[in-house]
Amino acid sequence: MTSFPGTFAEDVIDQPARTQIETFIDEHRTALNGCLDGMTEEQARRSLVPSRTTLLGLVKHAAFVEKIWFDEAITCRPRSEIGIPATPDESFILDDDDTIASIQRAHREACEASRRATASLGLDDVLRGNRRGPLPLRWVYLHVLRELAQHCGHAEILREQLLAE
């Protein structure tokens, strides 16, 4: 399985809320990145649903999510400057040079950049660069956790289908 910071939810039961939230987010980051482990390039790209959702596309989208919430929302830089697609749907589009290794690496790097970007912020600090308007970091963390959890579920189902073939 692909490695991220090694603390687990069970390790932070008596820790402050921020530590708990960040640990849950990191567990989901690890799980989503790890959905590609042991898959072939063809399996990772295979479409099993009518949407653009593939295992590789899910992890690529997760890197986009990191950049939306922990770059755009914090720095107020436009998506074009950050180098990400204008819409979430476009973030699932795979380029010819996207590979399991390159997408996993890009995702890990985006997650590390997110950790650095939030390190000096408090849960009640307001992020002003999101299209919804000003939002506290606490809300952003919970939103990202929800999105990662949903995508982990999608990935589990796709992976199960691919491995059953």
PDB file of N, CA and C in Angstrom, residues 102-144:
ATOM      1  N   SER A 102       2.923   7.922 -12.029  1.00  0.00           N
ATOM      2  CA  SER A 102       2.907   9.395 -12.114  1.00  0.00           C
ATOM      3  C   SER A 102       1.722   9.995 -11.370  1.00  0.00           C
ATOM      4  N   ILE A 103       0.580   9.346 -11.428  1.00  0.00           N
ATOM      5  CA  ILE A 103      -0.608   9.864 -10.743  1.00  0.00           C
ATOM      6  C   ILE A 103      -0.479   9.668  -9.237  1.00  0.00           C
ATOM      7  N   GLN A 104       0.030   8.514  -8.803  1.00  0.00           N
ATOM      8  CA  GLN A 104       0.236   8.330  -7.367  1.00  0.00           C
ATOM      9  C   GLN A 104       1.224   9.364  -6.830  1.00  0.00           C
ATOM     10  N   ARG A 105       2.289   9.603  -7.562  1.00  0.00           N
ATOM     11  CA  ARG A 105       3.292  10.596  -7.136  1.00  0.00           C
ATOM     12  C   ARG A 105       2.671  11.992  -7.075  1.00  0.00           C
ATOM     13  N   ALA A 106       1.932  12.363  -8.111  1.00  0.00           N
ATOM     14  CA  ALA A 106       1.293  13.687  -8.137  1.00  0.00           C
ATOM     15  C   ALA A 106       0.317  13.848  -6.973  1.00  0.00           C
ATOM     16  N   HIS A 107      -0.395  12.787  -6.662  1.00  0.00           N
ATOM     17  CA  HIS A 107      -1.334  12.827  -5.542  1.00  0.00           C
ATOM     18  C   HIS A 107      -0.590  12.978  -4.222  1.00  0.00           C
ATOM     19  N   ARG A 108       0.457  12.184  -4.013  1.00  0.00           N
ATOM     20  CA  ARG A 108       1.246  12.304  -2.778  1.00  0.00           C
ATOM     21  C   ARG A 108       1.825  13.711  -2.636  1.00  0.00           C
ATOM     22  N   GLU A 109       2.339  14.255  -3.738  1.00  0.00           N
ATOM     23  CA  GLU A 109       2.912  15.610  -3.701  1.00  0.00           C
ATOM     24  C   GLU A 109       1.846  16.655  -3.389  1.00  0.00           C
ATOM     25  N   ALA A 110       0.660  16.498  -3.958  1.00  0.00           N
ATOM     26  CA  ALA A 110      -0.431  17.439  -3.676  1.00  0.00           C
ATOM     27  C   ALA A 110      -0.836  17.358  -2.203  1.00  0.00           C
ATOM     28  N   CYS A 111      -0.868  16.155  -1.653  1.00  0.00           N
ATOM     29  CA  CYS A 111      -1.231  15.987  -0.241  1.00  0.00           C
ATOM     30  C   CYS A 111      -0.178  16.617   0.666  1.00  0.00           C
ATOM     31  N   GLU A 112       1.082  16.429   0.336  1.00  0.00           N
ATOM     32  CA  GLU A 112       2.153  17.034   1.136  1.00  0.00           C
ATOM     33  C   GLU A 112       2.074  18.559   1.057  1.00  0.00           C
ATOM     34  N   ALA A 113       1.805  19.095  -0.121  1.00  0.00           N
ATOM     35  CA  ALA A 113       1.647  20.546  -0.265  1.00  0.00           C
ATOM     36  C   ALA A 113       0.469  21.035   0.565  1.00  0.00           C
ATOM     37  N   SER A 114      -0.606  20.248   0.623  1.00  0.00           N
ATOM     38  CA  SER A 114      -1.771  20.612   1.439  1.00  0.00           C
ATOM     39  C   SER A 114      -1.400  20.666   2.909  1.00  0.00           C
ATOM     40  N   ARG A 115      -0.636  19.684   3.369  1.00  0.00           N
ATOM     41  CA  ARG A 115      -0.223  19.673   4.776  1.00  0.00           C
ATOM     42  C   ARG A 115       0.619  20.910   5.098  1.00  0.00           C
ATOM     43  N   ARG A 116       1.539  21.244   4.203  1.00  0.00           N
ATOM     44  CA  ARG A 116       2.377  22.436   4.419  1.00  0.00           C
ATOM     45  C   ARG A 116       1.521  23.705   4.428  1.00  0.00           C
ATOM     46  N   ALA A 117       0.554  23.777   3.517  1.00  0.00           N
ATOM     47  CA  ALA A 117      -0.281  24.984   3.389  1.00  0.00           C
ATOM     48  C   ALA A 117      -1.147  25.219   4.612  1.00  0.00           C
ATOM     49  N   THR A 118      -1.537  24.160   5.284  1.00  0.00           N
ATOM     50  CA  THR A 118      -2.433  24.299   6.440  1.00  0.00           C
ATOM     51  C   THR A 118      -1.707  24.268   7.780  1.00  0.00           C
ATOM     52  N   ALA A 119      -0.423  23.983   7.771  1.00  0.00           N
ATOM     53  CA  ALA A 119       0.332  23.787   9.018  1.00  0.00           C
ATOM     54  C   ALA A 119       0.232  24.971   9.970  1.00  0.00           C
ATOM     55  N   SER A 120       0.224  26.179   9.438  1.00  0.00           N
ATOM     56  CA  SER A 120       0.215  27.361  10.307  1.00  0.00           C
ATOM     57  C   SER A 120      -1.192  27.919  10.537  1.00  0.00           C
ATOM     58  N   LEU A 121      -2.197  27.253   9.989  1.00  0.00           N
ATOM     59  CA  LEU A 121      -3.575  27.741  10.121  1.00  0.00           C
ATOM     60  C   LEU A 121      -4.289  27.072  11.288  1.00  0.00           C
ATOM     61  N   GLY A 122      -5.239  27.766  11.847  1.00  0.00           N
ATOM     62  CA  GLY A 122      -6.097  27.203  12.875  1.00  0.00           C
ATOM     63  C   GLY A 122      -7.409  26.734  12.260  1.00  0.00           C
ATOM     64  N   LEU A 123      -8.112  25.868  12.940  1.00  0.00           N
ATOM     65  CA  LEU A 123      -9.379  25.344  12.425  1.00  0.00           C
ATOM     66  C   LEU A 123     -10.402  26.436  12.146  1.00  0.00           C
ATOM     67  N   ASP A 124     -10.332  27.522  12.874  1.00  0.00           N
ATOM     68  CA  ASP A 124     -11.294  28.605  12.675  1.00  0.00           C
ATOM     69  C   ASP A 124     -10.795  29.691  11.727  1.00  0.00           C
ATOM     70  N   ASP A 125      -9.572  29.538  11.211  1.00  0.00           N
ATOM     71  CA  ASP A 125      -9.075  30.495  10.215  1.00  0.00           C
ATOM     72  C   ASP A 125      -9.921  30.397   8.960  1.00  0.00           C
ATOM     73  N   VAL A 126     -10.173  31.535   8.346  1.00  0.00           N
ATOM     74  CA  VAL A 126     -11.068  31.602   7.191  1.00  0.00           C
ATOM     75  C   VAL A 126     -10.246  31.607   5.903  1.00  0.00           C
ATOM     76  N   LEU A 127     -10.645  30.723   4.998  1.00  0.00           N
ATOM     77  CA  LEU A 127     -10.038  30.645   3.666  1.00  0.00           C
ATOM     78  C   LEU A 127     -10.923  31.442   2.722  1.00  0.00           C
ATOM     79  N   ARG A 128     -10.326  32.296   1.932  1.00  0.00           N
ATOM     80  CA  ARG A 128     -11.107  33.243   1.131  1.00  0.00           C
ATOM     81  C   ARG A 128     -11.096  32.968  -0.370  1.00  0.00           C
ATOM     82  N   GLY A 129     -10.395  31.920  -0.799  1.00  0.00           N
ATOM     83  CA  GLY A 129     -10.240  31.713  -2.235  1.00  0.00           C
ATOM     84  C   GLY A 129     -11.188  30.728  -2.875  1.00  0.00           C
ATOM     85  N   ASN A 130     -12.193  30.265  -2.166  1.00  0.00           N
ATOM     86  CA  ASN A 130     -13.127  29.316  -2.773  1.00  0.00           C
ATOM     87  C   ASN A 130     -14.311  30.042  -3.387  1.00  0.00           C
ATOM     88  N   ARG A 131     -14.872  29.465  -4.419  1.00  0.00           N
ATOM     89  CA  ARG A 131     -16.005  30.067  -5.131  1.00  0.00           C
ATOM     90  C   ARG A 131     -17.252  30.211  -4.265  1.00  0.00           C
ATOM     91  N   ARG A 132     -17.340  29.433  -3.179  1.00  0.00           N
ATOM     92  CA  ARG A 132     -18.492  29.526  -2.275  1.00  0.00           C
ATOM     93  C   ARG A 132     -18.414  30.769  -1.391  1.00  0.00           C
ATOM     94  N   GLY A 133     -17.232  31.349  -1.329  1.00  0.00           N
ATOM     95  CA  GLY A 133     -17.009  32.476  -0.433  1.00  0.00           C
ATOM     96  C   GLY A 133     -16.139  32.053   0.731  1.00  0.00           C
ATOM     97  N   PRO A 134     -15.977  32.914   1.730  1.00  0.00           N
ATOM     98  CA  PRO A 134     -15.124  32.608   2.878  1.00  0.00           C
ATOM     99  C   PRO A 134     -15.625  31.386   3.648  1.00  0.00           C
ATOM    100  N   LEU A 135     -14.675  30.501   3.982  1.00  0.00           N
ATOM    101  CA  LEU A 135     -15.004  29.272   4.709  1.00  0.00           C
ATOM    102  C   LEU A 135     -13.938  28.989   5.757  1.00  0.00           C
ATOM    103  N   PRO A 136     -14.338  28.542   6.943  1.00  0.00           N
ATOM    104  CA  PRO A 136     -13.322  28.181   7.937  1.00  0.00           C
ATOM    105  C   PRO A 136     -12.613  26.883   7.548  1.00  0.00           C
ATOM    106  N   LEU A 137     -11.353  26.785   7.931  1.00  0.00           N
ATOM    107  CA  LEU A 137     -10.582  25.573   7.633  1.00  0.00           C
ATOM    108  C   LEU A 137     -11.292  24.326   8.149  1.00  0.00           C
ATOM    109  N   ARG A 138     -11.929  24.400   9.294  1.00  0.00           N
ATOM    110  CA  ARG A 138     -12.652  23.252   9.859  1.00  0.00           C
ATOM    111  C   ARG A 138     -13.672  22.713   8.852  1.00  0.00           C
ATOM    112  N   TRP A 139     -14.462  23.618   8.244  1.00  0.00           N
ATOM    113  CA  TRP A 139     -15.462  23.206   7.269  1.00  0.00           C
ATOM    114  C   TRP A 139     -14.785  22.578   6.054  1.00  0.00           C
ATOM    115  N   VAL A 140     -13.702  23.189   5.593  1.00  0.00           N
ATOM    116  CA  VAL A 140     -12.963  22.661   4.435  1.00  0.00           C
ATOM    117  C   VAL A 140     -12.443  21.266   4.731  1.00  0.00           C
ATOM    118  N   TYR A 141     -11.854  21.077   5.899  1.00  0.00           N
ATOM    119  CA  TYR A 141     -11.376  19.742   6.270  1.00  0.00           C
ATOM    120  C   TYR A 141     -12.512  18.725   6.235  1.00  0.00           C
ATOM    121  N   LEU A 142     -13.642  19.068   6.807  1.00  0.00           N
ATOM    122  CA  LEU A 142     -14.765  18.126   6.833  1.00  0.00           C
ATOM    123  C   LEU A 142     -15.304  17.857   5.434  1.00  0.00           C
ATOM    124  N   HIS A 143     -15.337  18.885   4.597  1.00  0.00           N
ATOM    125  CA  HIS A 143     -15.778  18.702   3.217  1.00  0.00           C
ATOM    126  C   HIS A 143     -14.828  17.764   2.469  1.00  0.00           C
ATOM    127  N   VAL A 144     -13.531  17.988   2.619  1.00  0.00           N
ATOM    128  CA  VAL A 144     -12.538  17.131   1.951  1.00  0.00           C
ATOM    129  C   VAL A 144     -12.647  15.704   2.476  1.00  0.00           C
TER     130      VAL A 144
END
